[in-house]
Amino acid sequence: MREFLLTGMQWFIIACILVCIIRILTSRTTSGKLVGLNVLSGAVLAFLVLRGVSEGRALYLDVALVYDIFGFLGFLGIARFLKDKIQGESQE
Amino acid sequence: MTVILLLFILGLGIYTLFTKDLLHSVIALSAISLLSAMLFYILHAPDVAITEAAVGAGVSTIIFVWIIRHTDRKESDS
């Protein structure tokens, strides 16, 4: 029963990842793509933790921790780029 | 599950190659590195996945955005 639930949740998260990728590919604005990437990161994080629980090893959870820190830095970089662009347009 | 992830990576890679807006390419590239970290994780290589998540999703995205800020955002046709 436990294995069945863990596997089913993994497939459900794969379906969520597909929806996020469709959002990234079809959104016209950059902020829409950024939000899609953010939600994708959350879905992948949930997948990594689920897989780590089903494998039962502590090393597998470190991947989720490291990705959570460094992925956030990447989103900060893109969001800062968007902020500078909006401020530059309003000053002109 | 591996084949599905590879198909996702293939679709995002095609989009990265053919879009004209370079910031959209960087966003798709970040998603590619995220999904490939997940792929390494599924294939029982968590140390490779840690390195891919740190370098691919964090550092290379910041470097690419930093370079786009100093150059043009749109790709020219010529």
mmCIF file with all atom_site columns, C-alpha atoms in Angstrom:
data_model
loop_
_atom_site.group_PDB
_atom_site.id
_atom_site.type_symbol
_atom_site.label_atom_id
_atom_site.label_alt_id
_atom_site.label_comp_id
_atom_site.label_asym_id
_atom_site.label_entity_id
_atom_site.label_seq_id
_atom_site.pdbx_PDB_ins_code
_atom_site.Cartn_x
_atom_site.Cartn_y
_atom_site.Cartn_z
_atom_site.occupancy
_atom_site.B_iso_or_equiv
_atom_site.pdbx_formal_charge
_atom_site.auth_seq_id
_atom_site.auth_comp_id
_atom_site.auth_asym_id
_atom_site.auth_atom_id
_atom_site.pdbx_PDB_model_num
ATOM 1   C CA . MET A 1 1  ? 0.000  0.000  0.000   1.00 0.00 ? 1  MET A CA 1
ATOM 2   C CA . ARG A 1 2  ? 2.802  2.408  0.919   1.00 0.00 ? 2  ARG A CA 1
ATOM 3   C CA . GLU A 1 3  ? 4.741  1.686  -2.262  1.00 0.00 ? 3  GLU A CA 1
ATOM 4   C CA . PHE A 1 4  ? 1.587  2.074  -4.322  1.00 0.00 ? 4  PHE A CA 1
ATOM 5   C CA . LEU A 1 5  ? 0.855  5.490  -2.822  1.00 0.00 ? 5  LEU A CA 1
ATOM 6   C CA . LEU A 1 6  ? 4.438  6.712  -3.263  1.00 0.00 ? 6  LEU A CA 1
ATOM 7   C CA . THR A 1 7  ? 4.535  5.591  -6.901  1.00 0.00 ? 7  THR A CA 1
ATOM 8   C CA . GLY A 1 8  ? 1.123  7.084  -7.618  1.00 0.00 ? 8  GLY A CA 1
ATOM 9   C CA . MET A 1 9  ? 2.174  10.433 -6.154  1.00 0.00 ? 9  MET A CA 1
ATOM 10  C CA . GLN A 1 10 ? 5.317  10.399 -8.297  1.00 0.00 ? 10 GLN A CA 1
ATOM 11  C CA . TRP A 1 11 ? 3.268  9.919  -11.459 1.00 0.00 ? 11 TRP A CA 1
ATOM 12  C CA . PHE A 1 12 ? 0.877  12.647 -10.365 1.00 0.00 ? 12 PHE A CA 1
ATOM 13  C CA . ILE A 1 13 ? 3.796  15.062 -9.914  1.00 0.00 ? 13 ILE A CA 1
ATOM 14  C CA . ILE A 1 14 ? 5.108  14.079 -13.363 1.00 0.00 ? 14 ILE A CA 1
ATOM 15  C CA . ALA A 1 15 ? 1.709  15.159 -14.762 1.00 0.00 ? 15 ALA A CA 1
ATOM 16  C CA . CYS A 1 16 ? 2.007  18.471 -12.884 1.00 0.00 ? 16 CYS A CA 1
ATOM 17  C CA . ILE A 1 17 ? 5.490  18.947 -14.366 1.00 0.00 ? 17 ILE A CA 1
ATOM 18  C CA . LEU A 1 18 ? 4.020  18.462 -17.844 1.00 0.00 ? 18 LEU A CA 1
ATOM 19  C CA . VAL A 1 19 ? 1.476  21.221 -17.206 1.00 0.00 ? 19 VAL A CA 1
ATOM 20  C CA . CYS A 1 20 ? 4.219  23.567 -15.941 1.00 0.00 ? 20 CYS A CA 1
ATOM 21  C CA . ILE A 1 21 ? 6.337  22.894 -19.047 1.00 0.00 ? 21 ILE A CA 1
ATOM 22  C CA . ILE A 1 22 ? 3.366  23.655 -21.295 1.00 0.00 ? 22 ILE A CA 1
ATOM 23  C CA . ARG A 1 23 ? 2.974  26.923 -19.380 1.00 0.00 ? 23 ARG A CA 1
ATOM 24  C CA . ILE A 1 24 ? 6.666  27.782 -19.868 1.00 0.00 ? 24 ILE A CA 1
ATOM 25  C CA . LEU A 1 25 ? 6.494  27.029 -23.606 1.00 0.00 ? 25 LEU A CA 1
ATOM 26  C CA . THR A 1 26 ? 3.242  28.836 -24.416 1.00 0.00 ? 26 THR A CA 1
ATOM 27  C CA . SER A 1 27 ? 3.311  31.912 -22.164 1.00 0.00 ? 27 SER A CA 1
ATOM 28  C CA . ARG A 1 28 ? 3.915  35.137 -24.057 1.00 0.00 ? 28 ARG A CA 1
ATOM 29  C CA . THR A 1 29 ? 5.224  37.304 -21.230 1.00 0.00 ? 29 THR A CA 1
ATOM 30  C CA . THR A 1 30 ? 8.516  36.778 -19.431 1.00 0.00 ? 30 THR A CA 1
ATOM 31  C CA . SER A 1 31 ? 6.894  37.027 -16.008 1.00 0.00 ? 31 SER A CA 1
ATOM 32  C CA . GLY A 1 32 ? 4.499  34.234 -16.958 1.00 0.00 ? 32 GLY A CA 1
ATOM 33  C CA . LYS A 1 33 ? 7.449  32.050 -17.896 1.00 0.00 ? 33 LYS A CA 1
ATOM 34  C CA . LEU A 1 34 ? 9.212  32.929 -14.641 1.00 0.00 ? 34 LEU A CA 1
ATOM 35  C CA . VAL A 1 35 ? 6.171  31.944 -12.573 1.00 0.00 ? 35 VAL A CA 1
ATOM 36  C CA . GLY A 1 36 ? 5.938  28.700 -14.573 1.00 0.00 ? 36 GLY A CA 1
ATOM 37  C CA . LEU A 1 37 ? 9.581  27.955 -13.784 1.00 0.00 ? 37 LEU A CA 1
ATOM 38  C CA . ASN A 1 38 ? 8.985  28.691 -10.106 1.00 0.00 ? 38 ASN A CA 1
ATOM 39  C CA . VAL A 1 39 ? 6.040  26.305 -9.894  1.00 0.00 ? 39 VAL A CA 1
ATOM 40  C CA . LEU A 1 40 ? 8.064  23.721 -11.836 1.00 0.00 ? 40 LEU A CA 1
ATOM 41  C CA . SER A 1 41 ? 10.810 24.046 -9.235  1.00 0.00 ? 41 SER A CA 1
ATOM 42  C CA . GLY A 1 42 ? 8.289  23.418 -6.460  1.00 0.00 ? 42 GLY A CA 1
ATOM 43  C CA . ALA A 1 43 ? 6.913  20.340 -8.226  1.00 0.00 ? 43 ALA A CA 1
ATOM 44  C CA . VAL A 1 44 ? 10.391 18.915 -8.829  1.00 0.00 ? 44 VAL A CA 1
ATOM 45  C CA . LEU A 1 45 ? 11.293 19.586 -5.193  1.00 0.00 ? 45 LEU A CA 1
ATOM 46  C CA . ALA A 1 46 ? 8.244  17.593 -4.076  1.00 0.00 ? 46 ALA A CA 1
ATOM 47  C CA . PHE A 1 47 ? 9.253  14.802 -6.468  1.00 0.00 ? 47 PHE A CA 1
ATOM 48  C CA . LEU A 1 48 ? 12.810 14.683 -5.082  1.00 0.00 ? 48 LEU A CA 1
ATOM 49  C CA . VAL A 1 49 ? 11.580 14.478 -1.490  1.00 0.00 ? 49 VAL A CA 1
ATOM 50  C CA . LEU A 1 50 ? 9.049  11.749 -2.370  1.00 0.00 ? 50 LEU A CA 1
ATOM 51  C CA . ARG A 1 51 ? 11.699 9.734  -4.169  1.00 0.00 ? 51 ARG A CA 1
ATOM 52  C CA . GLY A 1 52 ? 14.097 10.200 -1.252  1.00 0.00 ? 52 GLY A CA 1
ATOM 53  C CA . VAL A 1 53 ? 11.468 8.902  1.171   1.00 0.00 ? 53 VAL A CA 1
ATOM 54  C CA . SER A 1 54 ? 10.765 5.881  -1.002  1.00 0.00 ? 54 SER A CA 1
ATOM 55  C CA . GLU A 1 55 ? 14.512 5.123  -1.398  1.00 0.00 ? 55 GLU A CA 1
ATOM 56  C CA . GLY A 1 56 ? 15.067 5.581  2.341   1.00 0.00 ? 56 GLY A CA 1
ATOM 57  C CA . ARG A 1 57 ? 18.543 7.176  2.195   1.00 0.00 ? 57 ARG A CA 1
ATOM 58  C CA . ALA A 1 58 ? 19.509 10.548 3.677   1.00 0.00 ? 58 ALA A CA 1
ATOM 59  C CA . LEU A 1 59 ? 21.871 11.429 0.795   1.00 0.00 ? 59 LEU A CA 1
ATOM 60  C CA . TYR A 1 60 ? 18.915 11.638 -1.564  1.00 0.00 ? 60 TYR A CA 1
ATOM 61  C CA . LEU A 1 61 ? 17.351 14.445 0.466   1.00 0.00 ? 61 LEU A CA 1
ATOM 62  C CA . ASP A 1 62 ? 20.523 16.562 0.133   1.00 0.00 ? 62 ASP A CA 1
ATOM 63  C CA . VAL A 1 63 ? 19.805 16.998 -3.578  1.00 0.00 ? 63 VAL A CA 1
ATOM 64  C CA . ALA A 1 64 ? 16.483 18.622 -2.720  1.00 0.00 ? 64 ALA A CA 1
ATOM 65  C CA . LEU A 1 65 ? 18.132 20.931 -0.172  1.00 0.00 ? 65 LEU A CA 1
ATOM 66  C CA . VAL A 1 66 ? 20.921 22.042 -2.532  1.00 0.00 ? 66 VAL A CA 1
ATOM 67  C CA . TYR A 1 67 ? 18.507 22.621 -5.382  1.00 0.00 ? 67 TYR A CA 1
ATOM 68  C CA . ASP A 1 68 ? 16.212 24.655 -3.154  1.00 0.00 ? 68 ASP A CA 1
ATOM 69  C CA . ILE A 1 69 ? 19.045 27.062 -2.267  1.00 0.00 ? 69 ILE A CA 1
ATOM 70  C CA . PHE A 1 70 ? 20.672 27.484 -5.680  1.00 0.00 ? 70 PHE A CA 1
ATOM 71  C CA . GLY A 1 71 ? 17.493 27.479 -7.735  1.00 0.00 ? 71 GLY A CA 1
ATOM 72  C CA . PHE A 1 72 ? 16.223 30.362 -5.648  1.00 0.00 ? 72 PHE A CA 1
ATOM 73  C CA . LEU A 1 73 ? 19.382 32.313 -6.516  1.00 0.00 ? 73 LEU A CA 1
ATOM 74  C CA . GLY A 1 74 ? 18.676 31.776 -10.217 1.00 0.00 ? 74 GLY A CA 1
ATOM 75  C CA . PHE A 1 75 ? 15.092 33.045 -9.871  1.00 0.00 ? 75 PHE A CA 1
ATOM 76  C CA . LEU A 1 76 ? 16.401 36.068 -7.975  1.00 0.00 ? 76 LEU A CA 1
ATOM 77  C CA . GLY A 1 77 ? 18.738 36.871 -10.860 1.00 0.00 ? 77 GLY A CA 1
ATOM 78  C CA . ILE A 1 78 ? 15.949 36.742 -13.458 1.00 0.00 ? 78 ILE A CA 1
ATOM 79  C CA . ALA A 1 79 ? 13.542 38.716 -11.249 1.00 0.00 ? 79 ALA A CA 1
ATOM 80  C CA . ARG A 1 80 ? 16.172 41.396 -10.675 1.00 0.00 ? 80 ARG A CA 1
ATOM 81  C CA . PHE A 1 81 ? 16.662 41.681 -14.436 1.00 0.00 ? 81 PHE A CA 1
ATOM 82  C CA . LEU A 1 82 ? 12.900 42.201 -14.874 1.00 0.00 ? 82 LEU A CA 1
ATOM 83  C CA . LYS A 1 83 ? 12.835 44.814 -12.082 1.00 0.00 ? 83 LYS A CA 1
ATOM 84  C CA . ASP A 1 84 ? 15.633 46.836 -13.693 1.00 0.00 ? 84 ASP A CA 1
ATOM 85  C CA . LYS A 1 85 ? 13.874 46.683 -17.055 1.00 0.00 ? 85 LYS A CA 1
ATOM 86  C CA . ILE A 1 86 ? 10.556 47.945 -15.629 1.00 0.00 ? 86 ILE A CA 1
ATOM 87  C CA . GLN A 1 87 ? 12.281 50.774 -13.738 1.00 0.00 ? 87 GLN A CA 1
ATOM 88  C CA . GLY A 1 88 ? 14.269 51.763 -16.832 1.00 0.00 ? 88 GLY A CA 1
ATOM 89  C CA . GLU A 1 89 ? 11.081 51.961 -18.904 1.00 0.00 ? 89 GLU A CA 1
ATOM 90  C CA . SER A 1 90 ? 9.313  54.125 -16.308 1.00 0.00 ? 90 SER A CA 1
ATOM 91  C CA . GLN A 1 91 ? 12.274 56.536 -16.113 1.00 0.00 ? 91 GLN A CA 1
ATOM 92  C CA . GLU A 1 92 ? 12.299 56.977 -19.878 1.00 0.00 ? 92 GLU A CA 1
ATOM 93  C CA . MET B 2 1  ? 9.584  7.678  -16.318 1.00 0.00 ? 1  MET B CA 1
ATOM 94  C CA . THR B 2 2  ? 13.066 8.223  -17.792 1.00 0.00 ? 2  THR B CA 1
ATOM 95  C CA . VAL B 2 3  ? 11.720 8.354  -21.344 1.00 0.00 ? 3  VAL B CA 1
ATOM 96  C CA . ILE B 2 4  ? 9.070  10.927 -20.379 1.00 0.00 ? 4  ILE B CA 1
ATOM 97  C CA . LEU B 2 5  ? 11.695 13.154 -18.754 1.00 0.00 ? 5  LEU B CA 1
ATOM 98  C CA . LEU B 2 6  ? 13.916 12.856 -21.842 1.00 0.00 ? 6  LEU B CA 1
ATOM 99  C CA . LEU B 2 7  ? 10.972 13.941 -24.015 1.00 0.00 ? 7  LEU B CA 1
ATOM 100 C CA . PHE B 2 8  ? 10.411 16.985 -21.772 1.00 0.00 ? 8  PHE B CA 1
ATOM 101 C CA . ILE B 2 9  ? 14.106 17.887 -22.053 1.00 0.00 ? 9  ILE B CA 1
ATOM 102 C CA . LEU B 2 10 ? 13.948 17.469 -25.842 1.00 0.00 ? 10 LEU B CA 1
ATOM 103 C CA . GLY B 2 11 ? 10.945 19.802 -26.160 1.00 0.00 ? 11 GLY B CA 1
ATOM 104 C CA . LEU B 2 12 ? 12.511 22.472 -23.964 1.00 0.00 ? 12 LEU B CA 1
ATOM 105 C CA . GLY B 2 13 ? 15.800 22.190 -25.879 1.00 0.00 ? 13 GLY B CA 1
ATOM 106 C CA . ILE B 2 14 ? 14.074 22.735 -29.222 1.00 0.00 ? 14 ILE B CA 1
ATOM 107 C CA . TYR B 2 15 ? 12.325 25.789 -27.781 1.00 0.00 ? 15 TYR B CA 1
ATOM 108 C CA . THR B 2 16 ? 15.650 27.093 -26.411 1.00 0.00 ? 16 THR B CA 1
ATOM 109 C CA . LEU B 2 17 ? 17.266 26.827 -29.828 1.00 0.00 ? 17 LEU B CA 1
ATOM 110 C CA . PHE B 2 18 ? 14.531 28.457 -31.873 1.00 0.00 ? 18 PHE B CA 1
ATOM 111 C CA . THR B 2 19 ? 13.207 31.318 -29.740 1.00 0.00 ? 19 THR B CA 1
ATOM 112 C CA . LYS B 2 20 ? 14.393 34.849 -30.532 1.00 0.00 ? 20 LYS B CA 1
ATOM 113 C CA . ASP B 2 21 ? 14.201 36.254 -27.004 1.00 0.00 ? 21 ASP B CA 1
ATOM 114 C CA . LEU B 2 22 ? 17.358 35.272 -25.143 1.00 0.00 ? 22 LEU B CA 1
ATOM 115 C CA . LEU B 2 23 ? 15.815 35.670 -21.675 1.00 0.00 ? 23 LEU B CA 1
ATOM 116 C CA . HIS B 2 24 ? 13.171 33.093 -22.617 1.00 0.00 ? 24 HIS B CA 1
ATOM 117 C CA . SER B 2 25 ? 16.031 30.817 -23.694 1.00 0.00 ? 25 SER B CA 1
ATOM 118 C CA . VAL B 2 26 ? 17.665 31.217 -20.302 1.00 0.00 ? 26 VAL B CA 1
ATOM 119 C CA . ILE B 2 27 ? 14.418 30.349 -18.514 1.00 0.00 ? 27 ILE B CA 1
ATOM 120 C CA . ALA B 2 28 ? 13.962 27.220 -20.645 1.00 0.00 ? 28 ALA B CA 1
ATOM 121 C CA . LEU B 2 29 ? 17.628 26.322 -20.082 1.00 0.00 ? 29 LEU B CA 1
ATOM 122 C CA . SER B 2 30 ? 17.133 26.564 -16.328 1.00 0.00 ? 30 SER B CA 1
ATOM 123 C CA . ALA B 2 31 ? 14.163 24.217 -16.627 1.00 0.00 ? 31 ALA B CA 1
ATOM 124 C CA . ILE B 2 32 ? 16.344 21.827 -18.671 1.00 0.00 ? 32 ILE B CA 1
ATOM 125 C CA . SER B 2 33 ? 19.034 21.700 -16.001 1.00 0.00 ? 33 SER B CA 1
ATOM 126 C CA . LEU B 2 34 ? 16.363 21.183 -13.352 1.00 0.00 ? 34 LEU B CA 1
ATOM 127 C CA . LEU B 2 35 ? 14.862 18.245 -15.246 1.00 0.00 ? 35 LEU B CA 1
ATOM 128 C CA . SER B 2 36 ? 18.277 16.713 -15.982 1.00 0.00 ? 36 SER B CA 1
ATOM 129 C CA . ALA B 2 37 ? 19.144 16.912 -12.274 1.00 0.00 ? 37 ALA B CA 1
ATOM 130 C CA . MET B 2 38 ? 15.907 15.011 -11.668 1.00 0.00 ? 38 MET B CA 1
ATOM 131 C CA . LEU B 2 39 ? 16.933 12.489 -14.337 1.00 0.00 ? 39 LEU B CA 1
ATOM 132 C CA . PHE B 2 40 ? 20.320 11.839 -12.696 1.00 0.00 ? 40 PHE B CA 1
ATOM 133 C CA . TYR B 2 41 ? 18.476 11.432 -9.408  1.00 0.00 ? 41 TYR B CA 1
ATOM 134 C CA . ILE B 2 42 ? 16.148 8.806  -10.836 1.00 0.00 ? 42 ILE B CA 1
ATOM 135 C CA . LEU B 2 43 ? 19.142 6.954  -12.329 1.00 0.00 ? 43 LEU B CA 1
ATOM 136 C CA . HIS B 2 44 ? 20.678 6.596  -8.793  1.00 0.00 ? 44 HIS B CA 1
ATOM 137 C CA . ALA B 2 45 ? 23.430 9.215  -9.091  1.00 0.00 ? 45 ALA B CA 1
ATOM 138 C CA . PRO B 2 46 ? 22.630 11.726 -6.321  1.00 0.00 ? 46 PRO B CA 1
ATOM 139 C CA . ASP B 2 47 ? 26.112 13.286 -6.247  1.00 0.00 ? 47 ASP B CA 1
ATOM 140 C CA . VAL B 2 48 ? 25.923 14.150 -9.948  1.00 0.00 ? 48 VAL B CA 1
ATOM 141 C CA . ALA B 2 49 ? 22.430 15.522 -9.331  1.00 0.00 ? 49 ALA B CA 1
ATOM 142 C CA . ILE B 2 50 ? 23.739 17.777 -6.529  1.00 0.00 ? 50 ILE B CA 1
ATOM 143 C CA . THR B 2 51 ? 26.413 19.209 -8.830  1.00 0.00 ? 51 THR B CA 1
ATOM 144 C CA . GLU B 2 52 ? 23.961 19.681 -11.694 1.00 0.00 ? 52 GLU B CA 1
ATOM 145 C CA . ALA B 2 53 ? 21.440 21.423 -9.437  1.00 0.00 ? 53 ALA B CA 1
ATOM 146 C CA . ALA B 2 54 ? 24.064 23.768 -7.983  1.00 0.00 ? 54 ALA B CA 1
ATOM 147 C CA . VAL B 2 55 ? 25.920 24.646 -11.183 1.00 0.00 ? 55 VAL B CA 1
ATOM 148 C CA . GLY B 2 56 ? 23.212 24.314 -13.811 1.00 0.00 ? 56 GLY B CA 1
ATOM 149 C CA . ALA B 2 57 ? 20.215 25.841 -12.099 1.00 0.00 ? 57 ALA B CA 1
ATOM 150 C CA . GLY B 2 58 ? 21.978 28.442 -9.948  1.00 0.00 ? 58 GLY B CA 1
ATOM 151 C CA . VAL B 2 59 ? 25.326 29.666 -11.200 1.00 0.00 ? 59 VAL B CA 1
ATOM 152 C CA . SER B 2 60 ? 24.914 29.340 -14.965 1.00 0.00 ? 60 SER B CA 1
ATOM 153 C CA . THR B 2 61 ? 21.482 31.052 -14.894 1.00 0.00 ? 61 THR B CA 1
ATOM 154 C CA . ILE B 2 62 ? 22.930 34.005 -12.970 1.00 0.00 ? 62 ILE B CA 1
ATOM 155 C CA . ILE B 2 63 ? 25.905 34.253 -15.362 1.00 0.00 ? 63 ILE B CA 1
ATOM 156 C CA . PHE B 2 64 ? 23.667 34.147 -18.446 1.00 0.00 ? 64 PHE B CA 1
ATOM 157 C CA . VAL B 2 65 ? 21.308 36.836 -17.066 1.00 0.00 ? 65 VAL B CA 1
ATOM 158 C CA . TRP B 2 66 ? 24.302 38.976 -16.095 1.00 0.00 ? 66 TRP B CA 1
ATOM 159 C CA . ILE B 2 67 ? 25.651 38.738 -19.647 1.00 0.00 ? 67 ILE B CA 1
ATOM 160 C CA . ILE B 2 68 ? 22.241 39.561 -21.188 1.00 0.00 ? 68 ILE B CA 1
ATOM 161 C CA . ARG B 2 69 ? 22.109 42.699 -19.044 1.00 0.00 ? 69 ARG B CA 1
ATOM 162 C CA . HIS B 2 70 ? 25.356 43.895 -20.610 1.00 0.00 ? 70 HIS B CA 1
ATOM 163 C CA . THR B 2 71 ? 24.429 42.959 -24.181 1.00 0.00 ? 71 THR B CA 1
ATOM 164 C CA . ASP B 2 72 ? 21.248 42.875 -26.283 1.00 0.00 ? 72 ASP B CA 1
ATOM 165 C CA . ARG B 2 73 ? 18.247 40.886 -25.196 1.00 0.00 ? 73 ARG B CA 1
ATOM 166 C CA . LYS B 2 74 ? 16.856 40.127 -28.648 1.00 0.00 ? 74 LYS B CA 1
ATOM 167 C CA . GLU B 2 75 ? 18.719 37.902 -31.038 1.00 0.00 ? 75 GLU B CA 1
ATOM 168 C CA . SER B 2 76 ? 19.483 39.671 -34.327 1.00 0.00 ? 76 SER B CA 1
ATOM 169 C CA . ASP B 2 77 ? 18.549 38.085 -37.646 1.00 0.00 ? 77 ASP B CA 1
ATOM 170 C CA . SER B 2 78 ? 21.852 38.767 -39.396 1.00 0.00 ? 78 SER B CA 1
#
